[in-house]
Short mmCIF file of N, CA and C in Angstrom, two decimals:
data_model
loop_
_atom_site.label_atom_id
_atom_site.label_comp_id
_atom_site.label_asym_id
_atom_site.label_seq_id
_atom_site.Cartn_x
_atom_site.Cartn_y
_atom_site.Cartn_z
N MET A 1 0.82 -1.19 0.00
CA MET A 1 0.00 0.00 0.00
C MET A 1 0.87 1.26 0.00
N MET A 2 1.90 1.23 0.78
CA MET A 2 2.78 2.40 0.83
C MET A 2 3.43 2.65 -0.52
N ILE A 3 3.81 1.57 -1.19
CA ILE A 3 4.45 1.71 -2.51
C ILE A 3 3.45 2.28 -3.51
N TYR A 4 2.20 1.80 -3.47
CA TYR A 4 1.16 2.34 -4.35
C TYR A 4 0.98 3.84 -4.10
N LEU A 5 0.85 4.20 -2.84
CA LEU A 5 0.66 5.62 -2.51
C LEU A 5 1.86 6.46 -2.92
N ARG A 6 3.05 5.90 -2.81
CA ARG A 6 4.25 6.64 -3.21
C ARG A 6 4.28 6.81 -4.73
N ASN A 7 4.06 5.72 -5.46
CA ASN A 7 4.20 5.76 -6.92
C ASN A 7 3.03 6.45 -7.62
N VAL A 8 1.83 6.17 -7.18
CA VAL A 8 0.66 6.67 -7.91
C VAL A 8 0.22 8.04 -7.41
N VAL A 9 0.17 8.21 -6.11
CA VAL A 9 -0.38 9.44 -5.55
C VAL A 9 0.69 10.47 -5.26
N GLY A 10 1.91 10.03 -4.96
CA GLY A 10 3.01 10.97 -4.76
C GLY A 10 3.37 11.22 -3.31
N PHE A 11 2.94 10.36 -2.42
CA PHE A 11 3.33 10.51 -1.02
C PHE A 11 4.82 10.20 -0.87
N LYS A 12 5.44 10.83 0.10
CA LYS A 12 6.84 10.52 0.43
C LYS A 12 6.84 9.43 1.48
N MET A 13 7.87 8.60 1.47
CA MET A 13 7.95 7.49 2.43
C MET A 13 8.07 8.01 3.87
N ASP A 14 8.65 9.18 4.04
CA ASP A 14 8.77 9.75 5.39
C ASP A 14 7.41 10.02 6.01
N TYR A 15 6.41 10.26 5.17
CA TYR A 15 5.06 10.54 5.66
C TYR A 15 4.51 9.35 6.45
N PHE A 16 4.90 8.14 6.07
CA PHE A 16 4.35 6.94 6.68
C PHE A 16 5.14 6.46 7.90
N LYS A 17 6.25 7.10 8.21
CA LYS A 17 7.05 6.65 9.36
C LYS A 17 6.24 6.81 10.64
N GLY A 18 6.21 5.75 11.42
CA GLY A 18 5.50 5.77 12.69
C GLY A 18 4.01 5.49 12.57
N MET A 19 3.53 5.29 11.34
CA MET A 19 2.10 5.00 11.14
C MET A 19 1.89 3.49 11.13
N THR A 20 0.75 3.07 11.60
CA THR A 20 0.41 1.65 11.58
C THR A 20 -0.40 1.35 10.33
N TYR A 21 -0.64 0.07 10.11
CA TYR A 21 -1.45 -0.37 8.98
C TYR A 21 -2.84 0.26 9.06
N ASP A 22 -3.39 0.31 10.26
CA ASP A 22 -4.73 0.87 10.44
C ASP A 22 -4.77 2.36 10.10
N ASP A 23 -3.66 3.05 10.21
CA ASP A 23 -3.59 4.46 9.85
C ASP A 23 -3.45 4.65 8.34
N ILE A 24 -2.71 3.75 7.71
CA ILE A 24 -2.42 3.87 6.28
C ILE A 24 -3.58 3.37 5.42
N HIS A 25 -4.25 2.34 5.87
CA HIS A 25 -5.28 1.70 5.07
C HIS A 25 -6.39 2.67 4.62
N PRO A 26 -6.96 3.52 5.48
CA PRO A 26 -7.99 4.45 5.00
C PRO A 26 -7.49 5.42 3.92
N ILE A 27 -6.24 5.86 4.05
CA ILE A 27 -5.66 6.75 3.04
C ILE A 27 -5.57 6.01 1.71
N PHE A 28 -5.05 4.79 1.76
CA PHE A 28 -4.92 3.97 0.56
C PHE A 28 -6.29 3.73 -0.07
N GLU A 29 -7.25 3.33 0.75
CA GLU A 29 -8.58 3.00 0.24
C GLU A 29 -9.22 4.20 -0.45
N LYS A 30 -9.10 5.37 0.15
CA LYS A 30 -9.67 6.59 -0.43
C LYS A 30 -9.04 6.90 -1.79
N LYS A 31 -7.73 6.88 -1.86
CA LYS A 31 -7.03 7.20 -3.11
C LYS A 31 -7.29 6.14 -4.18
N PHE A 32 -7.28 4.87 -3.77
CA PHE A 32 -7.51 3.79 -4.73
C PHE A 32 -8.92 3.86 -5.29
N ASN A 33 -9.90 4.08 -4.44
CA ASN A 33 -11.29 4.17 -4.90
C ASN A 33 -11.50 5.35 -5.84
N SER A 34 -10.84 6.46 -5.57
CA SER A 34 -10.98 7.60 -6.47
C SER A 34 -10.37 7.31 -7.84
N ASN A 35 -9.24 6.59 -7.87
CA ASN A 35 -8.63 6.21 -9.14
C ASN A 35 -9.51 5.24 -9.91
N VAL A 36 -10.09 4.27 -9.22
CA VAL A 36 -10.98 3.30 -9.88
C VAL A 36 -12.21 4.00 -10.44
N ALA A 37 -12.78 4.93 -9.67
CA ALA A 37 -13.95 5.68 -10.14
C ALA A 37 -13.60 6.48 -11.39
N PHE A 38 -12.43 7.10 -11.40
CA PHE A 38 -12.00 7.86 -12.57
C PHE A 38 -11.85 6.95 -13.79
N LEU A 39 -11.25 5.78 -13.60
CA LEU A 39 -11.07 4.86 -14.72
C LEU A 39 -12.40 4.35 -15.24
N GLN A 40 -13.34 4.08 -14.37
CA GLN A 40 -14.66 3.62 -14.81
C GLN A 40 -15.37 4.73 -15.57
N LYS A 41 -15.25 5.95 -15.09
CA LYS A 41 -15.86 7.08 -15.78
C LYS A 41 -15.25 7.23 -17.16
N THR A 42 -13.94 7.12 -17.24
CA THR A 42 -13.25 7.23 -18.52
C THR A 42 -13.70 6.12 -19.46
N LYS A 43 -13.85 4.91 -18.95
CA LYS A 43 -14.29 3.78 -19.77
C LYS A 43 -15.70 4.03 -20.29
N GLU A 44 -16.59 4.55 -19.43
CA GLU A 44 -17.95 4.84 -19.86
C GLU A 44 -17.95 5.92 -20.94
N GLN A 45 -17.11 6.93 -20.79
CA GLN A 45 -17.04 7.99 -21.79
C GLN A 45 -16.54 7.44 -23.13
N MET A 46 -15.56 6.56 -23.07
CA MET A 46 -15.03 5.97 -24.30
C MET A 46 -16.11 5.14 -24.99
N GLU A 47 -16.88 4.36 -24.23
CA GLU A 47 -17.95 3.57 -24.82
C GLU A 47 -19.01 4.47 -25.42
N GLU A 48 -19.32 5.58 -24.75
CA GLU A 48 -20.30 6.52 -25.26
C GLU A 48 -19.83 7.14 -26.57
N GLU A 49 -18.56 7.52 -26.63
CA GLU A 49 -18.01 8.09 -27.86
C GLU A 49 -18.03 7.08 -29.00
N ASP A 50 -17.72 5.82 -28.69
CA ASP A 50 -17.76 4.77 -29.70
C ASP A 50 -19.17 4.59 -30.24
N SER A 51 -20.15 4.59 -29.34
CA SER A 51 -21.53 4.42 -29.80
C SER A 51 -21.97 5.60 -30.65
N ARG A 52 -21.53 6.81 -30.29
CA ARG A 52 -21.86 7.98 -31.12
C ARG A 52 -21.24 7.85 -32.51
N ALA A 53 -19.99 7.40 -32.56
CA ALA A 53 -19.31 7.26 -33.85
C ALA A 53 -20.01 6.22 -34.71
N LEU A 54 -20.40 5.10 -34.12
CA LEU A 54 -21.12 4.07 -34.87
C LEU A 54 -22.46 4.60 -35.36
N LYS A 55 -23.13 5.37 -34.53
CA LYS A 55 -24.41 5.94 -34.92
C LYS A 55 -24.23 6.88 -36.10
N ARG A 56 -23.17 7.72 -36.03
CA ARG A 56 -22.88 8.64 -37.13
C ARG A 56 -22.60 7.88 -38.42
N LEU A 57 -21.82 6.79 -38.32
CA LEU A 57 -21.51 6.01 -39.51
C LEU A 57 -22.76 5.41 -40.12
N SER A 58 -23.62 4.83 -39.30
CA SER A 58 -24.82 4.21 -39.83
C SER A 58 -25.74 5.26 -40.44
N GLU A 59 -25.84 6.45 -39.80
CA GLU A 59 -26.65 7.51 -40.37
C GLU A 59 -26.06 7.97 -41.70
N THR A 60 -24.77 8.09 -41.76
CA THR A 60 -24.11 8.53 -42.98
C THR A 60 -24.35 7.54 -44.11
N GLN A 61 -24.25 6.25 -43.81
CA GLN A 61 -24.49 5.24 -44.83
C GLN A 61 -25.93 5.28 -45.30
N ALA A 62 -26.87 5.48 -44.39
CA ALA A 62 -28.28 5.57 -44.76
C ALA A 62 -28.52 6.81 -45.62
N GLU A 63 -27.89 7.92 -45.24
CA GLU A 63 -28.04 9.14 -46.03
C GLU A 63 -27.46 8.97 -47.42
N LYS A 64 -26.32 8.32 -47.52
CA LYS A 64 -25.71 8.08 -48.83
C LYS A 64 -26.62 7.22 -49.70
N ALA A 65 -27.20 6.19 -49.11
CA ALA A 65 -28.10 5.32 -49.86
C ALA A 65 -29.32 6.09 -50.33
N ALA A 66 -29.89 6.92 -49.48
CA ALA A 66 -31.06 7.71 -49.85
C ALA A 66 -30.71 8.71 -50.95
N LYS A 67 -29.55 9.34 -50.84
CA LYS A 67 -29.11 10.31 -51.85
C LYS A 67 -28.90 9.62 -53.20
N LYS A 68 -28.28 8.44 -53.17
CA LYS A 68 -28.04 7.71 -54.41
C LYS A 68 -29.36 7.29 -55.06
N GLN A 69 -30.30 6.85 -54.23
CA GLN A 69 -31.60 6.44 -54.76
C GLN A 69 -32.31 7.65 -55.39
N LYS A 70 -32.24 8.79 -54.74
CA LYS A 70 -32.87 10.00 -55.26
C LYS A 70 -32.23 10.40 -56.59
N LEU A 71 -30.90 10.34 -56.67
CA LEU A 71 -30.21 10.67 -57.92
C LEU A 71 -30.59 9.70 -59.03
N ASP A 72 -30.69 8.41 -58.70
CA ASP A 72 -31.09 7.42 -59.70
C ASP A 72 -32.49 7.71 -60.22
N GLU A 73 -33.39 8.09 -59.32
CA GLU A 73 -34.75 8.42 -59.74
C GLU A 73 -34.76 9.64 -60.65
N GLU A 74 -33.96 10.65 -60.32
CA GLU A 74 -33.89 11.84 -61.15
C GLU A 74 -33.32 11.52 -62.53
N VAL A 75 -32.32 10.65 -62.58
CA VAL A 75 -31.72 10.25 -63.86
C VAL A 75 -32.76 9.53 -64.71
N GLU A 76 -33.51 8.62 -64.11
CA GLU A 76 -34.53 7.90 -64.87
C GLU A 76 -35.62 8.84 -65.36
N GLU A 77 -35.98 9.82 -64.53
CA GLU A 77 -37.00 10.78 -64.93
C GLU A 77 -36.51 11.62 -66.10
N LEU A 78 -35.23 12.03 -66.06
CA LEU A 78 -34.67 12.80 -67.17
C LEU A 78 -34.60 11.96 -68.45
N LYS A 79 -34.30 10.67 -68.32
CA LYS A 79 -34.25 9.78 -69.49
C LYS A 79 -35.63 9.66 -70.12
N ARG A 80 -36.68 9.63 -69.29
CA ARG A 80 -38.04 9.51 -69.81
C ARG A 80 -38.43 10.76 -70.61
N HIS A 81 -37.97 11.90 -70.15
CA HIS A 81 -38.33 13.15 -70.82
C HIS A 81 -37.56 13.34 -72.12
N LEU A 82 -36.43 12.70 -72.25
CA LEU A 82 -35.65 12.86 -73.48
C LEU A 82 -36.03 11.80 -74.42
#
C-alpha cells in the first residue's frame, strides 16, 4: 500500500514513518477508490463516444443510400423526358 501511494499518488515514504497499517489503510482506500472511479468514468465515456461514432456512420451510410436512390430516380425521370 505504501508503494502504491508513493508511486501513484506521490506521497513521500517519510510521511508513513510511525504509522500503523490501520492508519495507512484508509488513506490507501480513499485514493484507490478515487482512481478506480476515474477509470470507470473514462471507460464509460469511451464507450459513449464509440456508440456515437457508430451511430454517425450508420446515419451517414443511410443518407448516402437515400441520396443515391434520389439521384437514380432523377436520372430515370430525365431519361423519360428525353
